[in-house]
Amino acid sequence: MTTVETSRVTAPRLPARLPAPDDRAVPFTRLVHVELRKILDTRAGRWLLIGITAVTAIVVGIVIFTGSADAHKDLSDFLTATVIPQSILLPLLGIITVTSEWTQRTGLVTFALEPDRTRVGRSKLASAALLGLLVLATAVLLAVVATGLCEVLRGGHPAWSLDALTIGGVVLAQLLAVVQGVAFGLVLQNTPAAIVSYLVLPQAWTIVGDLVHGLHGVQPWLDLNSATSPLVDASMTAENWAQLGVAGLVWVVLPLIAGVVRLRRSEVK
């Protein structure tokens, strides 16, 4: 048998019609699940969650064992003590969720498996918000335990009630903080730069607004920290809501929009 005849016998036969490509999008719930796994499976995300829990426990312990013996400490006091450190540290979780695609170069795989970068950005935002709510639920549970311990160890009759306005305000304040972290991460795409900017820029504006007399009227409208404080205290007025809307637009919404635009246009290396 000649070489030509052999090639004719052994050559594979191509199908008469190639199968159509599978153009179904990856389910959004699967994208969120993957982003949650990225946070929990990475060393930085895992240790940040451990650090948030440890700092919250330390603050609660300080509240329990400080103050006079007849100090009245209710569940709302311990909830405030757990919210304060989390409002500072939770946005760092949102930053790491986004910036890891560039610092760890995982974006090469992420955007190859899901080319629609807007869906990836939404999944990161959803995963960070879900994890933030989970951490907040843990903080509420810790506040309940701390209230019981304080009653046993220090005596007294603490109030165990929490109104819906307080719980809703705490949830909204924490979600705003997490979304702000995601927005800064999307804009800067670099973990150290995003963390420093998040920690420095709002505080710098607060200091400048307090020092410069001409900015005293504008400062409450552009200070997200002071705008969210009445949320935790359940003392929001119509003016407070307006200030929260303006401050949230400047520090959360606009950076988030700019971050999504950059996410869609950035070159992945």
Short mmCIF file of C-alpha atoms in Angstrom, two decimals:
data_model
loop_
_atom_site.label_atom_id
_atom_site.label_comp_id
_atom_site.label_asym_id
_atom_site.label_seq_id
_atom_site.Cartn_x
_atom_site.Cartn_y
_atom_site.Cartn_z
CA MET A 1 0.00 0.00 0.00
CA THR A 2 1.40 3.37 -0.99
CA THR A 3 1.79 6.36 1.36
CA VAL A 4 -1.11 8.15 -0.29
CA GLU A 5 -3.40 5.16 0.18
CA THR A 6 -2.37 4.86 3.88
CA SER A 7 -3.16 8.51 4.55
CA ARG A 8 -6.55 8.02 3.00
CA VAL A 9 -7.31 5.13 5.32
CA THR A 10 -6.06 6.68 8.61
CA ALA A 11 -7.14 10.29 8.12
CA PRO A 12 -9.92 11.28 10.54
CA ARG A 13 -13.25 12.16 9.12
CA LEU A 14 -14.59 15.59 9.96
CA PRO A 15 -18.28 15.80 10.84
CA ALA A 16 -20.49 17.10 8.10
CA ARG A 17 -21.71 19.86 10.41
CA LEU A 18 -19.81 21.37 13.36
CA PRO A 19 -21.78 21.79 16.60
CA ALA A 20 -23.01 25.28 17.33
CA PRO A 21 -21.00 27.14 20.01
CA ASP A 22 -22.51 27.31 23.47
CA ASP A 23 -23.30 31.00 23.87
CA ARG A 24 -25.14 30.67 27.17
CA ALA A 25 -23.89 33.15 29.78
CA VAL A 26 -22.43 31.94 33.05
CA PRO A 27 -25.21 32.10 35.69
CA PHE A 28 -24.88 35.17 37.87
CA THR A 29 -25.25 33.10 41.03
CA ARG A 30 -22.23 31.05 39.95
CA LEU A 31 -20.21 34.22 39.45
CA VAL A 32 -21.14 35.41 42.94
CA HIS A 33 -20.21 32.01 44.38
CA VAL A 34 -16.83 32.14 42.66
CA GLU A 35 -16.15 35.64 43.99
CA LEU A 36 -17.03 34.52 47.51
CA ARG A 37 -14.64 31.60 47.17
CA LYS A 38 -11.92 33.98 46.01
CA ILE A 39 -12.32 36.06 49.16
CA LEU A 40 -12.47 33.13 51.56
CA ASP A 41 -9.77 31.02 49.91
CA THR A 42 -7.11 33.72 49.61
CA ARG A 43 -4.77 34.40 52.51
CA ALA A 44 -5.40 38.15 52.54
CA GLY A 45 -9.19 37.84 52.58
CA ARG A 46 -9.17 35.09 55.21
CA TRP A 47 -6.88 36.99 57.57
CA LEU A 48 -8.81 40.20 57.08
CA LEU A 49 -11.99 38.44 58.20
CA ILE A 50 -10.14 37.00 61.19
CA GLY A 51 -8.78 40.47 61.98
CA ILE A 52 -12.25 42.05 61.79
CA THR A 53 -13.62 39.43 64.19
CA ALA A 54 -10.68 39.83 66.60
CA VAL A 55 -10.84 43.63 66.66
CA THR A 56 -14.59 43.54 67.20
CA ALA A 57 -14.19 41.11 70.10
CA ILE A 58 -11.49 43.31 71.67
CA VAL A 59 -13.67 46.42 71.44
CA VAL A 60 -16.59 44.54 73.00
CA GLY A 61 -14.34 43.35 75.84
CA ILE A 62 -13.22 46.91 76.49
CA VAL A 63 -16.83 48.06 76.69
CA ILE A 64 -17.69 45.25 79.13
CA PHE A 65 -14.84 45.81 81.59
CA THR A 66 -14.54 49.59 81.53
CA GLY A 67 -16.66 52.25 83.15
CA SER A 68 -18.16 52.47 86.60
CA ALA A 69 -19.78 49.47 88.23
CA ASP A 70 -23.24 50.98 87.93
CA ALA A 71 -22.80 51.97 84.29
CA HIS A 72 -25.89 51.16 82.23
CA LYS A 73 -24.92 49.23 79.09
CA ASP A 74 -27.67 48.07 76.78
CA LEU A 75 -27.69 45.90 73.68
CA SER A 76 -27.70 49.03 71.52
CA ASP A 77 -24.44 50.17 73.17
CA PHE A 78 -22.71 46.90 72.32
CA LEU A 79 -24.12 46.98 68.78
CA THR A 80 -22.59 50.43 68.30
CA ALA A 81 -19.28 49.12 69.67
CA THR A 82 -19.26 46.30 67.12
CA VAL A 83 -20.29 48.52 64.20
CA ILE A 84 -17.54 51.14 64.64
CA PRO A 85 -14.52 48.88 63.87
CA GLN A 86 -16.41 47.06 61.14
CA SER A 87 -17.33 50.30 59.38
CA ILE A 88 -13.59 50.95 59.04
CA LEU A 89 -12.39 47.46 58.15
CA LEU A 90 -15.22 46.06 56.02
CA PRO A 91 -14.50 48.37 53.05
CA LEU A 92 -11.00 46.90 52.92
CA LEU A 93 -12.67 43.60 52.13
CA GLY A 94 -14.44 45.23 49.20
CA ILE A 95 -11.16 46.68 47.98
CA ILE A 96 -9.36 43.34 48.08
CA THR A 97 -12.27 41.70 46.27
CA VAL A 98 -11.67 43.93 43.25
CA THR A 99 -7.95 44.67 43.21
CA SER A 100 -6.89 41.03 43.43
CA GLU A 101 -7.74 40.65 39.74
CA TRP A 102 -4.83 42.96 38.92
CA THR A 103 -2.40 42.44 41.81
CA GLN A 104 -2.66 38.64 41.64
CA ARG A 105 -3.22 38.62 37.84
CA THR A 106 -6.32 36.47 38.19
CA GLY A 107 -8.12 38.77 35.77
CA LEU A 108 -6.50 36.89 32.89
CA VAL A 109 -8.65 33.89 33.79
CA THR A 110 -11.72 35.74 35.11
CA PHE A 111 -12.29 37.85 32.00
CA ALA A 112 -11.52 34.94 29.70
CA LEU A 113 -14.23 32.80 31.30
CA GLU A 114 -16.67 35.74 31.56
CA PRO A 115 -15.96 38.37 28.89
CA ASP A 116 -18.75 40.64 30.10
CA ARG A 117 -16.80 42.69 32.62
CA THR A 118 -19.89 44.52 33.84
CA ARG A 119 -21.34 41.21 35.07
CA VAL A 120 -18.05 40.46 36.80
CA GLY A 121 -18.17 43.84 38.51
CA ARG A 122 -21.75 43.26 39.64
CA SER A 123 -20.83 39.83 41.00
CA LYS A 124 -17.96 41.33 42.99
CA LEU A 125 -20.27 43.98 44.40
CA ALA A 126 -22.88 41.37 45.33
CA SER A 127 -20.34 39.03 46.95
CA ALA A 128 -18.80 41.84 48.99
CA ALA A 129 -22.27 42.98 50.13
CA LEU A 130 -23.31 39.44 51.09
CA LEU A 131 -20.12 38.88 53.04
CA GLY A 132 -20.55 42.26 54.71
CA LEU A 133 -24.06 41.30 55.81
CA LEU A 134 -22.74 37.99 57.14
CA VAL A 135 -20.07 39.78 59.17
CA LEU A 136 -22.68 42.24 60.42
CA ALA A 137 -24.92 39.35 61.52
CA THR A 138 -21.95 37.92 63.41
CA ALA A 139 -21.44 41.32 65.06
CA VAL A 140 -25.09 41.42 66.18
CA LEU A 141 -24.73 37.93 67.65
CA LEU A 142 -21.55 39.01 69.44
CA ALA A 143 -23.34 42.08 70.80
CA VAL A 144 -26.11 39.86 72.19
CA VAL A 145 -23.56 37.57 73.86
CA ALA A 146 -21.65 40.56 75.24
CA THR A 147 -24.83 42.05 76.70
CA GLY A 148 -25.54 38.80 78.52
CA LEU A 149 -21.96 38.57 79.82
CA CYS A 150 -22.08 42.16 80.99
CA GLU A 151 -25.31 41.47 82.87
CA VAL A 152 -23.75 38.42 84.56
CA LEU A 153 -20.36 39.94 85.32
CA ARG A 154 -21.27 43.56 86.03
CA GLY A 155 -24.89 43.25 87.14
CA GLY A 156 -27.65 45.62 86.14
CA HIS A 157 -30.66 45.21 83.92
CA PRO A 158 -29.72 46.07 80.33
CA ALA A 159 -32.33 46.81 77.71
CA TRP A 160 -32.43 44.07 75.08
CA SER A 161 -34.69 45.76 72.57
CA LEU A 162 -33.60 47.11 69.18
CA ASP A 163 -36.00 49.08 67.02
CA ALA A 164 -36.28 48.58 63.29
CA LEU A 165 -34.82 52.02 62.54
CA THR A 166 -31.60 51.18 64.37
CA ILE A 167 -31.17 47.83 62.64
CA GLY A 168 -32.01 49.27 59.23
CA GLY A 169 -29.67 52.20 59.75
CA VAL A 170 -26.79 49.94 60.74
CA VAL A 171 -27.36 47.69 57.71
CA LEU A 172 -27.51 50.66 55.33
CA ALA A 173 -24.38 52.26 56.83
CA GLN A 174 -22.38 49.04 56.52
CA LEU A 175 -23.53 48.42 52.96
CA LEU A 176 -22.53 51.95 51.97
CA ALA A 177 -19.10 51.37 53.48
CA VAL A 178 -18.63 48.09 51.59
CA VAL A 179 -19.79 49.58 48.29
CA GLN A 180 -17.42 52.51 48.82
CA GLY A 181 -14.54 50.07 49.20
CA VAL A 182 -15.52 48.25 46.00
CA ALA A 183 -15.76 51.60 44.18
CA PHE A 184 -12.27 52.70 45.28
CA GLY A 185 -10.88 49.32 44.26
CA LEU A 186 -12.47 49.55 40.81
CA VAL A 187 -11.13 53.06 40.24
CA LEU A 188 -7.53 52.48 41.36
CA GLN A 189 -7.09 48.72 40.65
CA ASN A 190 -4.22 48.62 43.13
CA THR A 191 -4.60 47.36 46.69
CA PRO A 192 -2.21 49.72 48.57
CA ALA A 193 -3.32 52.79 46.62
CA ALA A 194 -7.02 51.99 47.12
CA ILE A 195 -6.62 51.31 50.86
CA VAL A 196 -4.61 54.48 51.46
CA SER A 197 -7.04 56.58 49.41
CA TYR A 198 -10.04 55.16 51.23
CA LEU A 199 -8.50 55.79 54.65
CA VAL A 200 -6.93 59.18 53.93
CA LEU A 201 -9.17 61.13 51.54
CA PRO A 202 -12.43 61.17 53.56
CA GLN A 203 -10.56 61.93 56.78
CA ALA A 204 -8.57 64.67 55.07
CA TRP A 205 -11.78 66.28 53.87
CA THR A 206 -13.21 66.10 57.41
CA ILE A 207 -10.14 67.81 58.84
CA VAL A 208 -10.07 70.50 56.15
CA GLY A 209 -13.79 71.14 56.54
CA ASP A 210 -13.36 71.59 60.30
CA LEU A 211 -10.34 73.88 59.99
CA VAL A 212 -11.45 76.14 57.13
CA HIS A 213 -14.22 78.43 58.29
CA GLY A 214 -15.58 78.98 54.77
CA LEU A 215 -16.25 75.24 54.37
CA HIS A 216 -18.30 74.80 57.54
CA GLY A 217 -21.57 75.02 55.61
CA VAL A 218 -20.43 72.59 52.91
CA GLN A 219 -18.57 70.12 55.09
CA PRO A 220 -21.63 68.20 56.44
CA TRP A 221 -22.90 67.68 52.90
CA LEU A 222 -19.66 66.08 51.70
CA ASP A 223 -18.63 64.14 54.81
CA LEU A 224 -19.87 60.55 54.52
CA ASN A 225 -18.72 59.64 58.03
CA SER A 226 -20.80 62.33 59.71
CA ALA A 227 -23.69 61.69 57.32
CA THR A 228 -23.92 58.01 58.32
CA SER A 229 -23.63 58.63 62.08
CA PRO A 230 -27.34 59.45 62.50
CA LEU A 231 -28.14 56.16 60.75
CA VAL A 232 -26.55 54.19 63.58
CA ASP A 233 -28.20 56.44 66.19
CA ALA A 234 -31.61 56.17 64.47
CA SER A 235 -31.88 59.96 64.59
CA MET A 236 -32.17 60.75 60.88
CA THR A 237 -34.01 63.92 59.90
CA ALA A 238 -34.99 65.18 56.46
CA GLU A 239 -31.80 67.25 56.33
CA ASN A 240 -29.71 64.26 57.40
CA TRP A 241 -31.18 62.18 54.57
CA ALA A 242 -30.37 64.95 52.10
CA GLN A 243 -26.79 65.17 53.40
CA LEU A 244 -26.45 61.40 53.18
CA GLY A 245 -27.67 61.45 49.59
CA VAL A 246 -25.17 64.14 48.54
CA ALA A 247 -22.24 62.58 50.42
CA GLY A 248 -23.11 59.12 49.10
CA LEU A 249 -23.26 60.48 45.56
CA VAL A 250 -19.78 62.01 45.87
CA TRP A 251 -18.01 59.23 47.77
CA VAL A 252 -19.85 56.11 46.60
CA VAL A 253 -21.92 56.51 43.43
CA LEU A 254 -19.53 58.61 41.33
CA PRO A 255 -16.44 56.50 42.17
CA LEU A 256 -18.48 53.36 41.44
CA ILE A 257 -19.51 54.65 38.01
CA ALA A 258 -15.95 55.71 37.21
CA GLY A 259 -14.69 52.33 38.41
CA VAL A 260 -17.09 50.39 36.18
CA VAL A 261 -16.02 52.50 33.19
CA ARG A 262 -12.36 51.78 33.91
CA LEU A 263 -13.11 48.10 34.49
CA ARG A 264 -14.60 47.84 31.01
CA ARG A 265 -11.70 49.66 29.34
CA SER A 266 -8.64 48.49 31.27
CA GLU A 267 -6.12 46.24 29.61
CA VAL A 268 -5.53 43.02 31.53
CA LYS A 269 -1.84 42.12 31.67
#
